[in-house]
Coordinates of C-alpha atoms in Angstrom, one line a residue:
Chain C
M730 CA 71.7 130.8 -70.6
R731 CA 69.6 128.4 -68.1
N732 CA 69.1 126.4 -70.8
I733 CA 72.0 126.1 -71.8
L734 CA 73.7 124.8 -68.2
F735 CA 71.0 122.8 -67.7
T736 CA 71.7 121.1 -71.4
F737 CA 75.0 121.0 -70.5
F738 CA 74.7 119.3 -67.0
M739 CA 72.3 116.7 -68.6
L740 CA 75.3 115.9 -70.9
I741 CA 77.5 115.7 -68.1
F742 CA 75.2 113.1 -66.0
I743 CA 73.9 111.1 -69.1
L744 CA 77.1 110.4 -70.9
P745 CA 78.2 108.2 -68.3
L746 CA 75.5 106.6 -68.3
T747 CA 74.9 105.9 -71.7
A748 CA 78.9 104.6 -71.8
Q749 CA 77.5 102.5 -69.0
E750 CA 75.3 100.4 -71.4
Y751 CA 76.7 97.0 -71.6
V752 CA 76.4 95.0 -74.9
H753 CA 73.9 92.2 -74.7
N754 CA 74.0 89.0 -76.5
T755 CA 77.7 88.9 -78.1
F756 CA 76.7 85.0 -78.9
K757 CA 73.0 83.5 -78.6
D758 CA 74.2 81.1 -76.0
R759 CA 76.4 80.0 -73.2
W760 CA 78.0 77.9 -75.4
V761 CA 79.2 78.3 -79.1
I762 CA 79.5 74.7 -80.5
N763 CA 82.5 72.9 -78.5
T764 CA 83.6 76.3 -76.3
F765 CA 81.8 78.5 -74.2
S766 CA 81.0 81.9 -75.2
V767 CA 81.5 84.9 -73.0
D768 CA 77.9 85.0 -72.5
M769 CA 76.6 84.6 -68.9
L770 CA 73.1 83.2 -67.5
P771 CA 71.1 86.3 -65.6
K772 CA 70.8 85.7 -62.2
R773 CA 68.2 83.2 -61.0
K774 CA 67.6 81.7 -64.3
L775 CA 68.0 77.7 -64.7
D776 CA 69.4 76.8 -68.0
I777 CA 69.2 72.8 -68.8
R778 CA 70.8 71.4 -71.6
I779 CA 70.8 68.1 -73.7
T780 CA 73.9 67.9 -76.4
H781 CA 74.3 64.8 -78.5
R782 CA 77.0 64.2 -81.2
F783 CA 76.3 61.3 -83.8
G784 CA 78.4 58.7 -85.2
D785 CA 80.6 59.4 -88.7
L786 CA 78.3 60.5 -91.4
A787 CA 80.3 59.0 -94.5
G788 CA 83.7 57.5 -94.6
D789 CA 84.2 53.4 -93.3
A790 CA 82.0 53.9 -90.3
G791 CA 79.3 56.3 -91.5
G792 CA 77.1 56.2 -95.2
F793 CA 73.8 54.9 -95.5
Q794 CA 74.4 51.8 -93.6
T795 CA 74.7 53.6 -90.4
F796 CA 72.3 56.2 -91.8
F797 CA 74.7 59.1 -92.1
G798 CA 75.8 58.6 -88.0
L799 CA 72.3 58.8 -86.9
E800 CA 72.2 55.5 -85.4
N801 CA 75.2 56.1 -83.5
A802 CA 75.9 58.1 -80.6
E803 CA 79.6 59.4 -79.7
D804 CA 78.9 61.3 -77.0
V805 CA 75.6 62.6 -75.2
L806 CA 75.3 65.1 -72.5
I807 CA 72.7 66.4 -70.2
G808 CA 72.7 69.1 -67.2
F809 CA 71.9 72.4 -66.1
E810 CA 73.6 76.0 -65.3
Y811 CA 72.5 78.4 -62.9
G812 CA 73.2 81.8 -62.9
L813 CA 73.8 82.6 -58.7
L814 CA 74.7 86.2 -60.2
D815 CA 74.7 88.1 -63.0
N816 CA 78.4 87.5 -63.1
F817 CA 78.6 83.9 -61.9
S818 CA 77.3 80.5 -62.3
M819 CA 77.7 77.1 -62.1
G820 CA 77.0 74.1 -63.7
L821 CA 76.8 70.3 -63.6
F822 CA 76.5 67.7 -66.4
R823 CA 76.6 64.5 -67.1
A824 CA 78.5 62.8 -70.3
K825 CA 79.0 59.6 -71.8
G826 CA 82.2 60.4 -72.4
A827 CA 83.8 60.0 -76.4
G828 CA 87.4 59.7 -75.1
D829 CA 89.3 57.4 -72.8
L830 CA 87.7 58.1 -70.3
P831 CA 84.3 57.0 -70.0
Q832 CA 81.2 58.4 -67.6
L833 CA 82.0 61.8 -67.0
L834 CA 80.2 63.7 -64.3
N835 CA 81.6 67.4 -65.1
G836 CA 81.3 70.7 -62.7
T837 CA 81.6 74.2 -64.1
F838 CA 81.8 77.7 -63.1
K839 CA 82.0 80.7 -65.2
Y840 CA 82.8 84.2 -64.1
R841 CA 82.3 87.0 -65.8
I842 CA 85.4 89.1 -65.4
L843 CA 85.0 92.3 -67.8
R844 CA 81.6 93.2 -70.1
Q845 CA 82.0 95.0 -73.3
Q846 CA 80.1 98.6 -73.5
E847 CA 78.4 100.8 -76.1
N848 CA 80.7 103.1 -75.7
G849 CA 83.5 102.0 -73.2
M850 CA 84.8 98.5 -72.6
P851 CA 85.8 96.7 -75.7
I852 CA 86.0 93.4 -74.9
S853 CA 84.1 91.1 -73.0
L854 CA 86.4 88.8 -71.0
T855 CA 85.0 85.7 -69.3
A856 CA 86.8 82.6 -67.1
V857 CA 85.3 79.2 -67.5
G858 CA 86.5 76.3 -65.5
V859 CA 85.6 72.6 -65.8
F860 CA 86.0 70.0 -64.0
T861 CA 85.7 66.3 -64.5
L862 CA 85.4 63.1 -62.8
S863 CA 85.2 59.9 -64.6
T864 CA 82.6 57.7 -62.5
A865 CA 83.6 54.5 -64.5
K866 CA 84.1 51.3 -62.6
K867 CA 87.7 50.7 -61.6
Q868 CA 89.5 48.0 -63.9
E869 CA 92.2 46.3 -62.1
G870 CA 94.9 45.2 -64.4
A871 CA 93.9 46.8 -67.5
E872 CA 96.3 48.5 -69.4
G873 CA 94.0 51.8 -70.1
L874 CA 93.2 54.6 -68.2
V875 CA 90.2 53.2 -65.9
S876 CA 93.2 50.9 -64.4
F877 CA 92.8 54.3 -62.4
P878 CA 96.1 53.1 -59.7
K879 CA 94.6 56.5 -57.4
F880 CA 91.1 57.8 -56.8
T881 CA 92.5 61.2 -58.3
H882 CA 93.2 59.5 -61.9
R883 CA 89.8 59.9 -62.2
M884 CA 90.1 63.3 -62.7
V885 CA 90.8 66.3 -65.6
T886 CA 90.5 70.2 -65.2
N887 CA 90.3 72.8 -67.9
L888 CA 90.3 76.2 -67.7
Q889 CA 89.9 78.9 -70.4
V890 CA 89.5 82.5 -70.6
L891 CA 87.4 83.8 -73.6
A892 CA 87.9 87.3 -74.8
A893 CA 85.0 88.8 -77.5
H894 CA 83.7 91.5 -79.5
K895 CA 80.2 92.1 -80.3
Y896 CA 81.0 94.2 -84.1
S897 CA 77.0 94.1 -84.8
D898 CA 74.0 92.5 -84.0
R899 CA 75.3 90.5 -86.7
F900 CA 78.6 89.5 -86.2
S901 CA 80.3 88.8 -83.0
M902 CA 84.1 87.0 -82.8
Q903 CA 85.6 85.2 -79.8
L904 CA 89.3 84.1 -79.0
S905 CA 90.4 82.1 -76.2
A906 CA 93.2 80.2 -74.1
G907 CA 92.7 77.1 -72.4
Y908 CA 94.7 74.9 -70.2
T909 CA 94.0 70.8 -69.6
H910 CA 95.4 68.7 -67.1
R911 CA 94.5 65.3 -66.6
N912 CA 96.0 63.3 -63.6
L913 CA 96.8 60.0 -65.5
T914 CA 97.7 59.6 -68.8
L915 CA 98.6 57.2 -71.0
H916 CA 102.7 56.5 -71.4
N917 CA 104.5 59.3 -72.9
E918 CA 101.6 61.6 -73.2
E919 CA 101.3 65.1 -72.0
N920 CA 99.4 65.4 -68.7
D921 CA 99.1 69.4 -69.5
L922 CA 97.9 70.7 -72.5
Y923 CA 97.7 74.2 -74.2
N924 CA 94.9 75.3 -77.0
L925 CA 93.9 78.7 -78.4
G926 CA 90.3 78.7 -79.9
L927 CA 88.3 81.2 -82.5
A928 CA 84.7 81.2 -82.2
T929 CA 82.3 83.9 -84.4
R930 CA 79.1 84.1 -84.8
L931 CA 76.9 85.4 -88.3
Q932 CA 73.8 86.0 -87.8
F933 CA 71.4 86.1 -90.8
S934 CA 67.7 87.0 -89.0
K935 CA 66.4 87.5 -85.1
V936 CA 66.0 83.3 -85.2
I937 CA 68.7 82.1 -87.3
G938 CA 72.6 82.6 -87.4
L939 CA 75.7 80.5 -88.5
I940 CA 78.1 79.5 -85.9
V941 CA 81.6 78.8 -86.6
D942 CA 84.3 77.3 -83.4
F943 CA 87.7 76.3 -83.6
T944 CA 90.0 74.5 -81.2
L945 CA 93.6 74.3 -82.0
P946 CA 96.0 71.9 -79.5
V947 CA 99.4 73.6 -79.2
N948 CA 101.2 71.0 -77.8
G949 CA 101.8 67.4 -77.4
P950 CA 100.5 64.7 -80.4
Q951 CA 96.8 66.7 -80.6
S952 CA 98.7 69.2 -81.8
P953 CA 99.0 69.6 -85.6
F954 CA 102.5 71.2 -84.8
S955 CA 104.2 68.3 -83.3
D956 CA 105.8 66.0 -85.1
S957 CA 106.1 63.1 -83.5
D958 CA 104.5 59.6 -85.2
A959 CA 101.0 59.6 -83.0
S960 CA 100.1 63.2 -84.1
E961 CA 99.0 61.2 -87.1
A962 CA 95.7 60.2 -85.5
Y963 CA 94.9 63.3 -84.1
S964 CA 93.2 66.9 -85.4
P965 CA 92.1 69.7 -83.9
A966 CA 88.0 70.2 -83.2
L967 CA 86.6 72.1 -86.1
G968 CA 82.4 72.9 -85.4
I969 CA 79.8 74.7 -87.9
G970 CA 76.4 75.0 -87.0
L971 CA 72.8 76.8 -87.1
E972 CA 71.6 78.5 -83.9
I973 CA 67.6 78.9 -84.0
D974 CA 66.8 80.8 -81.2
T975 CA 62.9 80.1 -80.8
G976 CA 62.3 82.4 -77.9
G977 CA 62.3 80.2 -75.0
H978 CA 64.5 77.5 -76.6
I979 CA 67.7 77.9 -78.3
F980 CA 68.2 74.9 -80.7
Q981 CA 71.3 74.4 -82.6
L982 CA 72.2 71.4 -85.2
N983 CA 75.4 71.6 -86.0
L984 CA 78.8 69.4 -87.7
T985 CA 82.0 68.9 -86.1
N986 CA 84.4 66.3 -86.4
S987 CA 85.3 66.0 -82.7
Q988 CA 83.3 63.4 -80.8
G989 CA 83.1 64.6 -77.4
I990 CA 81.7 67.3 -75.9
M991 CA 83.3 68.5 -72.9
P992 CA 86.5 70.5 -73.4
T993 CA 88.0 67.8 -71.1
D994 CA 87.1 65.0 -73.4
Y995 CA 87.1 66.6 -76.4
I996 CA 90.4 68.6 -76.2
P997 CA 92.7 65.8 -75.7
Y998 CA 91.2 62.8 -77.4
T999 CA 89.9 64.1 -80.7
R1000 CA 91.1 61.0 -82.6
N1001 CA 90.1 59.3 -86.1
A1002 CA 88.3 62.8 -87.0
K1003 CA 89.4 63.7 -90.2
W1004 CA 86.9 65.7 -92.1
S1005 CA 88.4 64.1 -95.6
D1006 CA 87.9 60.8 -94.3
G1007 CA 84.4 61.4 -93.7
Q1008 CA 85.0 61.4 -90.1
F1009 CA 82.8 64.1 -89.0
R1010 CA 79.0 64.2 -87.7
L1011 CA 75.7 65.8 -86.7
G1012 CA 75.0 67.3 -83.7
F1013 CA 72.7 69.0 -82.0
T1014 CA 71.6 70.6 -78.6
I1015 CA 68.3 71.8 -77.1
S1016 CA 68.7 74.5 -74.1
R1017 CA 65.8 75.9 -72.4
M1018 CA 65.9 78.3 -69.6
F1019 CA 63.6 78.4 -67.0
N1020 CA 63.0 81.1 -63.6
L1021 CA 63.9 79.8 -60.8
Chain K
M861 CA 65.7 90.6 -54.9
K862 CA 67.6 88.3 -53.0
N863 CA 68.5 85.0 -54.6
S864 CA 67.8 82.4 -51.8
L865 CA 70.1 79.8 -53.9
L866 CA 73.6 81.5 -53.9
V867 CA 74.1 80.0 -49.7
P868 CA 73.3 76.4 -50.7
C869 CA 74.9 76.7 -53.6
S870 CA 78.1 78.7 -52.7
F871 CA 78.6 75.9 -49.7
I872 CA 78.4 73.4 -52.7
L873 CA 81.1 74.6 -54.9
L874 CA 83.3 75.1 -51.4
F875 CA 82.4 71.9 -50.2
G876 CA 83.5 70.4 -53.6
I877 CA 86.8 72.4 -53.9
S878 CA 87.5 71.4 -50.3
T879 CA 86.6 67.4 -51.2
I880 CA 88.6 67.8 -54.4
L881 CA 92.0 69.2 -53.2
P882 CA 93.1 67.3 -50.8
F883 CA 93.1 64.4 -53.4
G884 CA 95.2 66.6 -55.3
C885 CA 96.4 67.1 -58.8
T886 CA 99.2 64.2 -60.0
S887 CA 101.1 64.3 -63.4
D888 CA 100.8 60.5 -64.0
Q889 CA 101.7 58.7 -67.1
L890 CA 100.9 54.6 -67.2
P891 CA 103.5 53.0 -67.8
P892 CA 104.1 51.3 -71.5
P893 CA 101.8 48.5 -72.1
S894 CA 103.9 45.1 -71.4
L895 CA 103.5 43.2 -74.6
E896 CA 106.7 41.7 -74.3
F897 CA 104.4 38.6 -73.8
C898 CA 103.3 38.9 -77.7
D899 CA 106.9 37.9 -78.8
S900 CA 106.3 34.6 -77.6
L901 CA 102.5 34.2 -78.4
N902 CA 103.1 35.8 -81.6
T903 CA 105.0 32.6 -82.5
P904 CA 103.9 31.3 -85.1
P905 CA 101.2 34.3 -85.4
I906 CA 98.0 34.7 -84.4
L907 CA 95.4 34.8 -87.0
Y908 CA 92.1 35.7 -87.7
D909 CA 91.2 32.8 -89.6
G910 CA 90.9 29.6 -87.3
N911 CA 91.8 31.8 -83.7
I912 CA 90.6 34.9 -83.6
D913 CA 87.1 34.8 -85.6
A914 CA 86.3 32.1 -82.8
I915 CA 86.9 34.7 -80.4
V916 CA 85.0 37.2 -81.8
N917 CA 81.9 35.1 -82.2
T918 CA 81.6 34.0 -79.1
Y919 CA 81.5 37.1 -77.2
C920 CA 81.1 39.8 -80.0
A921 CA 78.7 38.9 -82.6
V922 CA 75.9 37.4 -80.4
T923 CA 72.6 37.8 -80.5
G924 CA 71.4 41.9 -79.6
C925 CA 75.4 42.8 -80.9
H926 CA 77.8 43.0 -83.3
L927 CA 75.8 40.9 -85.8
S928 CA 74.0 42.2 -89.2
G929 CA 72.9 46.0 -89.5
F930 CA 74.5 46.0 -86.1
P931 CA 75.2 49.8 -86.1
D932 CA 78.2 49.3 -84.5
G933 CA 79.8 47.1 -87.0
D934 CA 78.6 43.6 -87.7
F935 CA 81.6 41.4 -86.4
Q936 CA 81.0 38.3 -88.0
S937 CA 83.8 38.5 -90.8
Y938 CA 87.4 40.1 -90.5
A939 CA 85.9 42.5 -93.6
G940 CA 83.5 43.8 -90.9
M941 CA 85.9 44.2 -88.6
L942 CA 88.4 45.8 -90.4
S943 CA 87.5 49.8 -90.3
R944 CA 87.3 49.6 -86.3
L945 CA 90.6 47.9 -86.2
D946 CA 92.1 50.0 -88.2
N947 CA 90.7 53.0 -86.2
G948 CA 91.6 51.6 -82.8
K949 CA 87.9 51.9 -81.5
I950 CA 88.0 47.9 -81.1
N951 CA 91.6 48.2 -79.1
T952 CA 90.0 51.3 -77.0
R953 CA 87.0 49.5 -75.8
V954 CA 88.1 46.2 -75.1
F955 CA 91.5 47.8 -73.8
A956 CA 92.2 50.8 -72.9
Q957 CA 88.5 51.4 -71.6
G958 CA 87.7 47.8 -70.9
D959 CA 83.8 48.5 -71.4
M960 CA 83.2 45.8 -74.4
P961 CA 82.0 43.0 -74.3
P962 CA 79.8 45.0 -72.2
A963 CA 79.4 44.6 -68.3
G964 CA 76.9 41.6 -67.8
S965 CA 77.9 39.9 -71.0
P966 CA 80.2 36.8 -70.7
K967 CA 83.7 38.4 -70.4
M968 CA 87.4 36.5 -72.4
T969 CA 89.2 34.5 -70.1
Q970 CA 92.7 36.3 -69.6
E971 CA 94.3 33.8 -71.7
E972 CA 91.5 35.0 -75.0
M973 CA 92.4 38.7 -74.0
D974 CA 96.1 38.2 -74.4
Q975 CA 95.9 36.6 -78.2
F976 CA 93.0 39.8 -79.0
Q977 CA 95.4 42.0 -78.0
C978 CA 99.0 40.0 -79.5
W979 CA 96.8 40.0 -82.8
I980 CA 95.9 43.7 -83.0
S981 CA 99.2 44.6 -82.0
N982 CA 100.6 42.6 -84.7
N983 CA 98.3 44.7 -86.9
Y984 CA 95.5 42.0 -86.9
P985 CA 96.6 39.4 -89.8
E986 CA 93.5 37.6 -91.5
N987 CA 95.5 34.5 -92.7

């Protein structure tokens, strides 16, 4: 009888504890390809990252002449992210910029709202904010965005909510919704853009996995649902990549049609990026974690 | 374990937000590009042969830049420029972003910029 009671009370205490067991590594990295992932940087860890997008692999601007785009750099990004708390991190990144706004300084913050549990919470939910400032020199009288009539016209912000579920060590899926606000746009363009996103991971082994990431703008000429003439030039952003975890480094090699790296860049400006015209490119990311 | 960077980083975040907030959020759009002046400039139409080729060979197809083998396009001929005219890259870099020709290189005169811009807006005829 005592044994039965003992076992019963142990179960009462242990079961809730097992329900607290959080799921780890829904994705291996804090970014998928273009979008962010729900995963957070642990407290006191510094993640340094270099991302590169090459030129068009095929089509008029690609092919053997440019060695399949490897001789061009559409966008480059270098920066770091720091885990202030287990559920809050901040980052600072510098990007060349591939859209109409060049020379971008980007601040990011990431906050984990919910975390998937083994026997409890079914999803992980994370909010991400990106704040971009163009440091390009103001061109008086220019007709493009760099005329910056006001200082605030250099700024673009992006907010995203990411929800993901890890089905197994081999498969995870993430849905996202985002909002991008540009303080200044060209004539007849939308300052506020909304988008949906989908990302997925298929792990082949402990080391290598396949990642796919899709961003769908839902308004403005950027959206495939738009019937304006301008929407011919735009395409939604799709990325497919291989992710390699070598212990200390996460190395990613991908193919994507988008040129810009930051969401404030690629969501409004993925133009001339048609897969059927060979306007997609190789890209890579190297990231390394340090303890601080 | 106390995170010794938490306080300074939170301060930076708050400082950043309080600096940015006064600048605020705007929803502005640039006025439409005033290309009405192109109507008079394009009579007779500006052509690559004899007009634009001279401009490009002076400011673009120069040593270290858009010559044979240059990854971002050999602009010594109309054919060499065509793909980047079709995809709008030349228009974006020269007029929207304004970073071509790059800083440190000779800049086109206003008259040359107008001719180049009006030629592009008129679908860049070769001859």
